[in-house]
CSV table of C-alpha atoms in Angstrom, one decimal:
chain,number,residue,atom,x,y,z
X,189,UNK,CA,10.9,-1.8,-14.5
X,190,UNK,CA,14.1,-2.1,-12.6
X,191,UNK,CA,15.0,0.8,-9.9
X,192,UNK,CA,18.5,0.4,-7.9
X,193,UNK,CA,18.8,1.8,-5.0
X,194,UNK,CA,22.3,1.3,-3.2
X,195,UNK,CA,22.8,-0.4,0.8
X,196,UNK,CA,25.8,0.1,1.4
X,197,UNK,CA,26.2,0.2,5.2
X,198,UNK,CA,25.4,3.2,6.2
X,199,UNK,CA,23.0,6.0,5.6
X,200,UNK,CA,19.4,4.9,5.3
X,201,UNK,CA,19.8,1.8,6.0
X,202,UNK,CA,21.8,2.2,9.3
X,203,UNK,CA,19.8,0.9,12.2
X,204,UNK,CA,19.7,2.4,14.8
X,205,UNK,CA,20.7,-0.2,17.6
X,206,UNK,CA,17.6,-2.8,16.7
X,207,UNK,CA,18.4,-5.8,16.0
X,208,UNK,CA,19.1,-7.2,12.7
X,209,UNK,CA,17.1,-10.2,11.3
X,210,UNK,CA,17.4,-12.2,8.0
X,211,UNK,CA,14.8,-14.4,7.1
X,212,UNK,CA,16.1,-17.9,5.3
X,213,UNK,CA,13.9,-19.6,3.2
X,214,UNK,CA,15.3,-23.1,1.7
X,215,UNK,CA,14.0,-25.9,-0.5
X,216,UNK,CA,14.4,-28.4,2.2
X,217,UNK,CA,14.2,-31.4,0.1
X,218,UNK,CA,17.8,-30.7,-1.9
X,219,UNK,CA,20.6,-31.9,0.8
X,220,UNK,CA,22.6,-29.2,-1.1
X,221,UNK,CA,19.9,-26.9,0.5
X,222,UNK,CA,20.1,-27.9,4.0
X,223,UNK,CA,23.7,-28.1,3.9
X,224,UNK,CA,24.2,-24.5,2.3
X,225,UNK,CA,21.5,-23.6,5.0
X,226,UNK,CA,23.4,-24.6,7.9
X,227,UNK,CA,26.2,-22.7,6.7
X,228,UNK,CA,24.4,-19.3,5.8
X,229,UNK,CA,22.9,-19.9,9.5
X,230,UNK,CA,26.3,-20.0,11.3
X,231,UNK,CA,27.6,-17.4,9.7
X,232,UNK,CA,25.1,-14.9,10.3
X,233,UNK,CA,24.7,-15.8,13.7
X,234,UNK,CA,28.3,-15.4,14.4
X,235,UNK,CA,28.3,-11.8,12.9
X,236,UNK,CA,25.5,-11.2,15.7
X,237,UNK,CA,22.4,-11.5,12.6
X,238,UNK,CA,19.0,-12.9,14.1
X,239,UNK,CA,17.7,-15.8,11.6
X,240,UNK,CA,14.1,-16.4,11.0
X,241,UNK,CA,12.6,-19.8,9.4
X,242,UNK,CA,9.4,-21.4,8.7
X,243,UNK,CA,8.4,-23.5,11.2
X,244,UNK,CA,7.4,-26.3,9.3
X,245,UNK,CA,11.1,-26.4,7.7
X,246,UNK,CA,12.7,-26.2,10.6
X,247,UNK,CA,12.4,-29.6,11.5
X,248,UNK,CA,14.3,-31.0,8.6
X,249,UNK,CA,17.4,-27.8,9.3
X,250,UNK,CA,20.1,-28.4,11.9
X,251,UNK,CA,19.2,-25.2,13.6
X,252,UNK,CA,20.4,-24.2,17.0
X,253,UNK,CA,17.9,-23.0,19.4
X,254,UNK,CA,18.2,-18.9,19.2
X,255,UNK,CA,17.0,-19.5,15.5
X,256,UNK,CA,13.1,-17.5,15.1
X,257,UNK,CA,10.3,-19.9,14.2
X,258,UNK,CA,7.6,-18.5,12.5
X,259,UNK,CA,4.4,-20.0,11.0
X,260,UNK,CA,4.1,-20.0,7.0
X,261,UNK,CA,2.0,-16.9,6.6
X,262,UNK,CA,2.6,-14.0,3.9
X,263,UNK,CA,3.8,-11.6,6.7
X,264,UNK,CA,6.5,-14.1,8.2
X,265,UNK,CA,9.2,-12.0,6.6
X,266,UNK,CA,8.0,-8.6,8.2
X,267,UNK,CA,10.5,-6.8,10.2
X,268,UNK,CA,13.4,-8.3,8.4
X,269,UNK,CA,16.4,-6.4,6.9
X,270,UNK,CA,16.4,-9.2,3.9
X,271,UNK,CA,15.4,-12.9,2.7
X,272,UNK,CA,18.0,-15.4,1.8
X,273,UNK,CA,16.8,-17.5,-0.7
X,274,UNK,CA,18.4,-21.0,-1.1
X,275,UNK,CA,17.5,-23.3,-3.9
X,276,UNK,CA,15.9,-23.2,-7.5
X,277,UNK,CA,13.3,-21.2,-9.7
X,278,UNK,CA,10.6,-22.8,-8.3
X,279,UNK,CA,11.9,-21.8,-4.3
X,280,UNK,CA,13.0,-18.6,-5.4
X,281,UNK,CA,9.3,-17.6,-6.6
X,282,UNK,CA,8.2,-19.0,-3.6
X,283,UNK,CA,10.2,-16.5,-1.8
X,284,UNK,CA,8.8,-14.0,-4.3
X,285,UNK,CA,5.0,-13.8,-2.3
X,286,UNK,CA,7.3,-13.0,1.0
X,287,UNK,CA,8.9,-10.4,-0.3
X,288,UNK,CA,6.3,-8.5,-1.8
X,289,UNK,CA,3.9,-8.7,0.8
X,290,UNK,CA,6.4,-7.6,3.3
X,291,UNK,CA,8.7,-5.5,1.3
X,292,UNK,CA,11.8,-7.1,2.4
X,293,UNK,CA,14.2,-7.4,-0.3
X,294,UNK,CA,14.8,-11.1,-1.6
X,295,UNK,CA,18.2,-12.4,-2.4
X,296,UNK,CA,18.4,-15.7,-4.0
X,297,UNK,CA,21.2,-18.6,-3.9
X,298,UNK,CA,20.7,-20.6,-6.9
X,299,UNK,CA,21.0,-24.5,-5.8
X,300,UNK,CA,19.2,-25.5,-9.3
X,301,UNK,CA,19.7,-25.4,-12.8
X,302,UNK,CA,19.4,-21.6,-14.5
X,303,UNK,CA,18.2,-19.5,-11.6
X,304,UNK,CA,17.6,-16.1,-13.8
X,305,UNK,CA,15.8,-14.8,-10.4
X,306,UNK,CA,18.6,-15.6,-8.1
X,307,UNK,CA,22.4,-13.7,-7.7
X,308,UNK,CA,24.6,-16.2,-6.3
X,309,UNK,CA,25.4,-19.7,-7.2
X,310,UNK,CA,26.2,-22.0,-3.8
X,311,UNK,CA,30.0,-21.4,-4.2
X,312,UNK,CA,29.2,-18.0,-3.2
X,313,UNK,CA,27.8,-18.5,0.4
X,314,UNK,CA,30.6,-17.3,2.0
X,315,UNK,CA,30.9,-14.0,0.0
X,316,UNK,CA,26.9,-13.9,0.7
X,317,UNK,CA,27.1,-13.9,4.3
X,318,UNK,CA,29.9,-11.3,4.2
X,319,UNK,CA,27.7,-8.6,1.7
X,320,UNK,CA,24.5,-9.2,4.2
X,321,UNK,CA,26.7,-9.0,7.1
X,322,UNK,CA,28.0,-5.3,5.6
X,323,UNK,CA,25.1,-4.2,3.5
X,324,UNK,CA,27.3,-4.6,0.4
X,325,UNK,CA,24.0,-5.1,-1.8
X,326,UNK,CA,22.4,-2.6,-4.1
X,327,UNK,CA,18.2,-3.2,-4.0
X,328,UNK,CA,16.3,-3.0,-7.5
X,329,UNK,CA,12.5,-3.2,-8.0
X,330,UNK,CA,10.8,-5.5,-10.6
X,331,UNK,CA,7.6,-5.2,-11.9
X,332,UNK,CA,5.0,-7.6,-11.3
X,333,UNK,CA,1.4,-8.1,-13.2
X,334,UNK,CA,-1.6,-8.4,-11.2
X,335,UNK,CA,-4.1,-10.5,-12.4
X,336,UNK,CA,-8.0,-10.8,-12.1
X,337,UNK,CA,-10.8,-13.6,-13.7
X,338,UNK,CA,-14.0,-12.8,-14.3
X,339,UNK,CA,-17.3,-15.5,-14.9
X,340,UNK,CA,-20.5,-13.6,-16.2
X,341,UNK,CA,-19.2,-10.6,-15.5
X,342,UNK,CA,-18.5,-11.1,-12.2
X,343,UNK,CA,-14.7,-10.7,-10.6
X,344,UNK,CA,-14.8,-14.5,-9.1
X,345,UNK,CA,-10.8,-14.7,-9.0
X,346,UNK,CA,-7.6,-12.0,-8.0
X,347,UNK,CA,-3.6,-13.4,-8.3
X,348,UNK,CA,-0.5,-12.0,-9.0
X,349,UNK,CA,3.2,-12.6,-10.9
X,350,UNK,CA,6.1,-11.9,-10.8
X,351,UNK,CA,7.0,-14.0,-13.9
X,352,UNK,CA,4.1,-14.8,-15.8
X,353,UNK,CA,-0.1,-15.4,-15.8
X,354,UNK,CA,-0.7,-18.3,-17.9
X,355,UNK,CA,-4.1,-19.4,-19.7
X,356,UNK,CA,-3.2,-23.0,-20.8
X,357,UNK,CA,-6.1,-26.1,-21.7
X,358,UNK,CA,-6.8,-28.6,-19.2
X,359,UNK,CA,-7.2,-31.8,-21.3
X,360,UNK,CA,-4.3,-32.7,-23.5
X,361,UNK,CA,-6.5,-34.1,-26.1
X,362,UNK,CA,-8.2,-31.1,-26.7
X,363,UNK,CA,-7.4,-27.6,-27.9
X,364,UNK,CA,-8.1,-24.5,-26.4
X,365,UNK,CA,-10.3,-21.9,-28.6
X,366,UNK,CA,-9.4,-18.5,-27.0
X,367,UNK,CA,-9.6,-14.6,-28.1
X,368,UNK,CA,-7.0,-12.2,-27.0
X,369,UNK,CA,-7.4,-8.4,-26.6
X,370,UNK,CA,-5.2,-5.9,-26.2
X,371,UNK,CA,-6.8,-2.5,-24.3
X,372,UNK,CA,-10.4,-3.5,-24.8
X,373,UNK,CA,-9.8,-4.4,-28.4
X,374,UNK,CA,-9.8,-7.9,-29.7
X,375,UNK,CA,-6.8,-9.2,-31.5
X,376,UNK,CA,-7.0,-12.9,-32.4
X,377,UNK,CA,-8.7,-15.6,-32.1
X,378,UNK,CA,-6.8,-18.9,-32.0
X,379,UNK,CA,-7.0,-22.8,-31.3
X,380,UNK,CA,-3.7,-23.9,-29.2
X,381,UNK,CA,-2.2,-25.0,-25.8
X,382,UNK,CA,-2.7,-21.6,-24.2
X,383,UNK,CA,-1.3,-17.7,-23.9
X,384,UNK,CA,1.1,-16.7,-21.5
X,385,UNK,CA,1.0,-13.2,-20.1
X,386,UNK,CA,4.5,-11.9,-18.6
X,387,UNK,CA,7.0,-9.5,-16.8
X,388,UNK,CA,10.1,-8.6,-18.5
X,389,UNK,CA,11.5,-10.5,-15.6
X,390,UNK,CA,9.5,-13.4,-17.0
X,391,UNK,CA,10.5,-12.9,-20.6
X,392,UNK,CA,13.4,-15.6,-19.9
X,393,UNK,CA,10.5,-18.1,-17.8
X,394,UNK,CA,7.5,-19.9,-19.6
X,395,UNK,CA,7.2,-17.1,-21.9
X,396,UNK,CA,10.7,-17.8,-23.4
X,397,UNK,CA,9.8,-21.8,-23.6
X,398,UNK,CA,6.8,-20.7,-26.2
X,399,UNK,CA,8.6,-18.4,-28.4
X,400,UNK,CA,8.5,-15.1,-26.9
X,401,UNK,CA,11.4,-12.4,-27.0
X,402,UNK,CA,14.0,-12.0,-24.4
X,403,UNK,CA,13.0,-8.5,-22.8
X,404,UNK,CA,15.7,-6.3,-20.6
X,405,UNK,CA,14.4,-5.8,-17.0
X,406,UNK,CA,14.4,-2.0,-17.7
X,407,UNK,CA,12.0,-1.8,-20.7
X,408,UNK,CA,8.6,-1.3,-18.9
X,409,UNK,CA,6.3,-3.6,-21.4
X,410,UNK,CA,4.1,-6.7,-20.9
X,411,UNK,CA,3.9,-9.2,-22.9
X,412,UNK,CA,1.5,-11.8,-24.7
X,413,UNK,CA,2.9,-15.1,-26.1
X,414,UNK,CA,0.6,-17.4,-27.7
X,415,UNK,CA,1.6,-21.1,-26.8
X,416,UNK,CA,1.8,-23.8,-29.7
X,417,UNK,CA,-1.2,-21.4,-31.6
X,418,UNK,CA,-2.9,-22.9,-34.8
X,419,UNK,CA,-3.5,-19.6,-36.5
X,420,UNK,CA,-2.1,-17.1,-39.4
X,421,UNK,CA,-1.1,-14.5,-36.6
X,422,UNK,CA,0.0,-15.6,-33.6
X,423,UNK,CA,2.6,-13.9,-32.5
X,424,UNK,CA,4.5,-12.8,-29.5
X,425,UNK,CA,3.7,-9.1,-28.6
X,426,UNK,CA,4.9,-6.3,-26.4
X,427,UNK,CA,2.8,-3.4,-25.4
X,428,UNK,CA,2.9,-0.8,-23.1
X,429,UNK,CA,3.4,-1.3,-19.0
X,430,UNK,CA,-0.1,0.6,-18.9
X,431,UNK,CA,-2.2,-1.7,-21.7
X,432,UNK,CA,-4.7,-4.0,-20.3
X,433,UNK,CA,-4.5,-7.3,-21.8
X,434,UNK,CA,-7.1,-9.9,-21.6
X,435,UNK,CA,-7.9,-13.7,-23.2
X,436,UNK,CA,-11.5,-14.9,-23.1
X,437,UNK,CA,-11.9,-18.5,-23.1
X,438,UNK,CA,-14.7,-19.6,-25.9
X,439,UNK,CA,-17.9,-20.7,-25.1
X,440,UNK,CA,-17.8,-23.8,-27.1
X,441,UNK,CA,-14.6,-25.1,-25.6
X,442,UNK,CA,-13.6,-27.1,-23.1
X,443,UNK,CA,-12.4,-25.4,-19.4
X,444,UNK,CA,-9.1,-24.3,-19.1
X,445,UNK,CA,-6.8,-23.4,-16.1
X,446,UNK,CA,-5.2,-20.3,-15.1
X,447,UNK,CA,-1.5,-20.6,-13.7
X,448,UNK,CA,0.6,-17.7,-11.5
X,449,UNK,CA,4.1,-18.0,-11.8
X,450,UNK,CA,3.7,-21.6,-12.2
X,451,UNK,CA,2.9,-22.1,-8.6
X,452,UNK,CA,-1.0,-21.2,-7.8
X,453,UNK,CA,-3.6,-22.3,-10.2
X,454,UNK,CA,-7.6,-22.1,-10.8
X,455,UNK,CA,-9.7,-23.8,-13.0
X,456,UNK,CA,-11.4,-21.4,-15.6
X,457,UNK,CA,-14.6,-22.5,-17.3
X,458,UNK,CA,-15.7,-22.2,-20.7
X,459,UNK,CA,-16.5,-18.2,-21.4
X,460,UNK,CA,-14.0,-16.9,-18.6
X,461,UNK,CA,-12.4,-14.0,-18.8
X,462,UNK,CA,-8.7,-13.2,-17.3
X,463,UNK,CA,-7.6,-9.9,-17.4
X,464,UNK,CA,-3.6,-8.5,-16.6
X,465,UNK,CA,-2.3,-5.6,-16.2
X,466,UNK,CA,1.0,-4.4,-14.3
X,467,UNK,CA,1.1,-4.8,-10.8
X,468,UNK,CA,0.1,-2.8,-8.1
X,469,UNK,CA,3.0,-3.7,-5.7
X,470,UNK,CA,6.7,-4.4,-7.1
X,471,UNK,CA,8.8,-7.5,-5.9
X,472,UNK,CA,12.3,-6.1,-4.3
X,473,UNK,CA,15.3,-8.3,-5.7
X,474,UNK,CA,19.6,-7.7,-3.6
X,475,UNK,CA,22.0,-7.4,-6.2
X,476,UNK,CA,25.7,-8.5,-5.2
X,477,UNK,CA,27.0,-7.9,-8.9
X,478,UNK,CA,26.9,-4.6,-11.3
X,479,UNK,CA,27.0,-7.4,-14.3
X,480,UNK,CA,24.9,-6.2,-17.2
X,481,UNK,CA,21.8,-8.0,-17.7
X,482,UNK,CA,23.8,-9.7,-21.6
X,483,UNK,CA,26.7,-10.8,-19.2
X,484,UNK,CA,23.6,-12.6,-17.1
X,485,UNK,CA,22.0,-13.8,-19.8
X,486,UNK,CA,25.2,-15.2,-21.9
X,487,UNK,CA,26.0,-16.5,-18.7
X,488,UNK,CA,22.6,-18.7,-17.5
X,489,UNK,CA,22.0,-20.0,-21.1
X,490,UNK,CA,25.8,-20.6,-22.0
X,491,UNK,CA,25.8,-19.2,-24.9
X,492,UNK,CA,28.1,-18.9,-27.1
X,493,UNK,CA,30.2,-15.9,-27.5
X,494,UNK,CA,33.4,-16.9,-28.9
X,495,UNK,CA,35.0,-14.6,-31.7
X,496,UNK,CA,33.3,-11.3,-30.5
X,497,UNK,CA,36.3,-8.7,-30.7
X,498,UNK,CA,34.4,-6.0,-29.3
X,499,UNK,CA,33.9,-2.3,-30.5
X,500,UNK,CA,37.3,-0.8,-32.1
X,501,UNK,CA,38.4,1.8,-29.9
C-alpha cells in the first residue's frame, strides 16, 4: 500500500521553534559515500539542520565536531524530522529497520546500481539538501510483511520485510522439499532452491530475480514466488494483503535458512514452519518526484521505450 501525504513547509509539519535534526546514514566503505556525505553534512549544517550519525561510522566521515553521535541501536533515529540515506540497496534496507522503528521518514540517495528503494541519484545532492532544508518532500507509506517461524508448534523465531521473506536451501547440492499454503490451505508441494514471500515494494527485489511479476506499490497484495521449482505448478501468485501465507519445510529434507530482506537470516530445520502475513507497522519512504511508478521502472531497468507514440488525442 502506498499513502502520500504532502510536507511542504508549513502546516503540520511546522515546528515550533525545536530544533531540526536529520539523521545520515552512509555505506562508509564506497568513497563516493563519504564524499557525498561530507557534502550532504555541510549543507545542512549551513542551513542551521542538526545531523545525527552512527557512532561507529563516524570515524571513517570528515565530520566537524557539532555533528550528534549516537550508538547503533533501532531508536537512533528517534526525534528526527528525516533519514538521509546514502548508498545502495543493501544500505538503503538497512536504513529501512530505522525508519520503521522510529517512524522517521527515509530518503535514499542511490550511490549503487538500480536503487528502486532510493529517490535521488548522487547528482542530486544539492537539490536534496535544498527539499530537506524547505520540506519540499511528499511522505508515502509502504507495506511491510511480518514474519514468524514456528518448530513443533512452537513460535521459536519473529522478523520482518520490507522487501521480501525468503525460504531458500542451505546446501547447494541438495534440493529443498517444501509445501506452500495459502490461508491455512495447502497449495504445492515442490523440490527447488526456495520460495520467496514479498511486498509489492519487493516485487522488483529477489522476487523479480525468480520470476515473479512486477507489482505497482498501490495494489495491496503479497506475493509467493517459487524459486527454480521442480514441479507441474509452480507459479508465482498474488493474493490478498489479508491472506496468511506459509511454507513448511519437509521432514525428510535437509535444513534450510530463512532470509529478511536479504540482510538477517536463521537457520530452519527440517519440519519448520514460516508463516507471513502483512506487517503490523509500515516503512515511511520522502518522495522528491511526482514520476509515476512506469517512468521509475522504465527508468531503473532501461528499458526500452523507443517508438511508443502515446494515446491519440
Amino acid at each position: 500500500m502506498t499513502t502520500t501525504q504532502a510536507v511542504e513547509g508549513n502546516a503540520a509539519h511546522e515546528n515550533t521553534g525545536a530544533a531540526r535534526t536529520v539523521f545520515l546514514l552512509a555505506h562508509t566503505g564506497r568513497p563516493a559515500a563519504i564524499r557525498s556525505a561530507e557534502r550532504v553534512v555541510q549543507g545542512l549544517l549551513r542551513s542551521g539542520i542538526g545531523v545525527r550519525v552512527l557512532a561507529e561510522e563516524a570515524a571513517d566521515l570528515p565530520l566537524p565536531p557539532s555533528v550528534e553521535r549516537v550508538e547503533s541501536e533501532q531508536c537512533a533515529a528517534e526525534g528526527c524530522e528525516l533519514l538521509v540515506v546514502l548508498g545502495g540497496d543493501g544500505t538503503l534496507l538497512r536504513g529501512a529497520d530505522f525508519a520503521r522503528t522510529s517512524g522517521v521518514p527515509m530518503l535514499g540517495v542511490n550511490l549503487g546500481r538500480v536503487g528502486f528503494l532510493a529517490e535521488a541519484e548522487r547528482d542530486d545532492l544539492d537539490k536534496v539538501v535544498d527539499r530537506v532544508v524547505t520540506r519540499a518532500y511528499e511522505v508515502e507509506e509502504r507495506m511491510t510483511i511480518d514474519v514468524l517461524v514456528r518448530n513443533n508448534g512452537n513460535v521459536v523465531h519473529t522478523d520482518w520485510a520490507l522487501n521480501e521473506a525468503s525460504v531458500e536451501k542451505a546446501a547447494r547440492e541438495r534440493m529443498l522439499e517444501v509445501v506452500t499454503e495459502v490461508d491455512g490451505r495447502p497449495v504445492s508441494r515442490f523440490g527447488g532452491d526456495g520460495v520467496v514471500c514479498a511486498t509489492p515494494t519487493g516485487s522488483t527485489a529477489y522476487a523479480f530475480s525468480a520470476g515473479g511479476p512486477v507489482v505497482w506499490p498501490e495494489v495491496e497484495a503479497l506475493l509467493m514466488v517459487p524459486i527454480s521449482a521442480h514441479a507441474l505448478f509452480a507459479k508465482p501468485l498474488i493474493t490478498s494483503p489479508r491472506s496468511v501465507l506459509a511454507v513448511e519445510v519437509q521432514p525428510k529434507t535437509p535444513h534450510g535458512v530463512l532470509w529478511c530482506d536479504g540482510r538477517r537470516t536463521v537457520e530452519l530445520p527440517a519440519g519448520a514452519r514460516v508463516e507471513v502475513r502483512r506487517g503490523a507497522v509500515p516503512v515511511r519512504l520522502a518522495r522528491l518526484h511526482h514520476a509515476s511508478f512506469t517512468d521509475r521502472l522504465v527508468a531503473k531497468f532501461a528499458l526500452p521505450v523507443a517508438g511508443w507514440r502515446g494515446a491519440p488525442h
